[in-house]
Amino acid sequence: MCQSNALQGPDLHTGKWLRSGNGGSSSCAGNPQPQLESPGPAGSAGGTPNRRARFRLQFPQLALRRRLGQLSCMSRPALKLRSWPLTILYYLLPFGALKPLTRVGWRPVSRVALYKSVPTRLLSRAWGRLNQVELPTWLRKPVYSLYIWTFGVNMKEAAVEDLHHYRNLSEFFRRKLKPQARPVCCVHSVISPSDGKILNFGQVKNCEVEQVKGVTYSLESFLGPRISTEDFRFSEVPPGNSFQQQLVTKEGNELYHCVIYLAPGDYHCFHSPTDWRVSHRRHFPGSLMSVNPGVARWIKELFCHNERVVLTGDWKHGFFSLTAVGATNVGSIRIYFDQDLHTNSPRYSKGSYNDFSFISNNNKEGIPMRKGEHLGEFNLGSTIVLIFEAPKDFKFHLKAGQKIRFGEALGSL
């Protein structure tokens, strides 16, 4: 009787499977040579594996792994160039269409990194050029009316209500208000420098400032290294103290902050929030990412990445600063008394800044500013950050998220 044959292995030349008896030969008489047998279908009674079927199943993963291996050998710029289109599709396509790619080792670029790669400075310069284009008289009212309807602009407050008066979008964005539209509060010591929404306010703690609830940024990264005390009237603080303590010049005082977000429909000029003296300007070239509260919750230290102009000086209680933070389509930050300031330049060094002192041999006092006096302007919308020193009994008269208008009270002693 013949013994059952066992699988020995595939033939290297034919690809077929060899069967052999015990000891490598057949135990049936008259059949001493090993038999060749074609492999049956996968899952058949014979249990022989179907190599073609397995290859077809494994081929997509093998091809993807091979492609990803090639990508990993590329230079970083080339890798980003190849990865970003796939990443954009990964986030845009519904139902997780590209999620299977993550199972073979591919990882999409993070949303934050993807957003930071957008050329916002170039887009903002292009938007600025577009804003300067003079519109035909017949087109002005339809264009401005659409903007008014979209962002809820109150044209009854404008000094000139006739829409045909504004030759281009830039003039419309920087429209002036009627004198009685924004009465300046004379009772409280600090007023709102602009229209907007209060994102955050309070005491500065541990050299950290909140840009929105729960998201902070470094005080020193935002303001930059401490300015020489030659520009200030108060005494020098020992250098061993923390950056926050160096800014506080009088014993018993604290450092406070307030963040005001200007929406596209808000009044775009900003004013002096108190009586103070501006002694120094520091310009940080940088990104022009959106400062919308939703984005501010998403990107840590957003205000430190964006282009900004920091005005520092002093008021009756010590240190005082006002920072105008740029944003997407807001490459132009203008300070009325600073003709040397030029923002959103085509080229800049990351992390660099430019200093300018208003204190000179001919001007020992700097630039005196009165409460409510015109200070500067944005295009479209942005953010104002106040950081100042005040006694411990200073109180804000605000609620987070509330709307505020220029001239209304921020806080007082």
Short mmCIF file of N, CA and C in Angstrom, two decimals, residues 41-43 124 149 161 164 201 208 211 235 312 325 374 411:
data_model
loop_
_atom_site.label_atom_id
_atom_site.label_comp_id
_atom_site.label_asym_id
_atom_site.label_seq_id
_atom_site.Cartn_x
_atom_site.Cartn_y
_atom_site.Cartn_z
N PRO A 41 -5.90 25.96 -5.31
CA PRO A 41 -6.33 27.27 -4.84
C PRO A 41 -6.19 27.38 -3.33
N ALA A 42 -5.98 28.68 -2.87
CA ALA A 42 -5.82 28.91 -1.43
C ALA A 42 -7.07 28.45 -0.71
N GLY A 43 -6.85 27.76 0.40
CA GLY A 43 -7.98 27.28 1.19
C GLY A 43 -8.56 26.00 0.70
N SER A 124 -0.31 88.75 1.59
CA SER A 124 -0.67 90.05 2.19
C SER A 124 -0.18 91.20 1.33
N TRP A 149 -22.20 94.43 4.39
CA TRP A 149 -23.16 93.38 4.73
C TRP A 149 -22.46 92.16 5.33
N GLU A 161 -20.14 109.22 4.92
CA GLU A 161 -21.01 108.06 4.72
C GLU A 161 -21.18 107.70 3.25
N HIS A 164 -19.22 106.45 -2.49
CA HIS A 164 -18.51 106.86 -3.70
C HIS A 164 -17.28 107.71 -3.37
N PHE A 201 -7.20 89.29 29.56
CA PHE A 201 -6.67 90.39 30.36
C PHE A 201 -6.35 89.86 31.76
N GLU A 208 4.70 84.72 31.60
CA GLU A 208 3.85 84.18 30.54
C GLU A 208 2.60 85.05 30.40
N GLN A 211 -2.61 84.53 25.28
CA GLN A 211 -3.14 85.13 24.05
C GLN A 211 -4.64 84.85 23.94
N SER A 235 14.49 104.19 37.55
CA SER A 235 15.79 103.65 37.92
C SER A 235 15.98 102.24 37.39
N THR A 312 7.31 101.13 23.38
CA THR A 312 7.53 101.09 24.83
C THR A 312 7.86 102.48 25.35
N VAL A 325 0.03 93.99 16.45
CA VAL A 325 0.39 92.69 15.87
C VAL A 325 -0.23 92.58 14.49
N HIS A 374 -4.68 110.09 18.17
CA HIS A 374 -4.42 109.15 17.09
C HIS A 374 -2.99 108.64 17.16
N GLY A 411 -9.75 99.94 32.57
CA GLY A 411 -9.51 99.73 33.99
C GLY A 411 -9.06 101.01 34.66
#
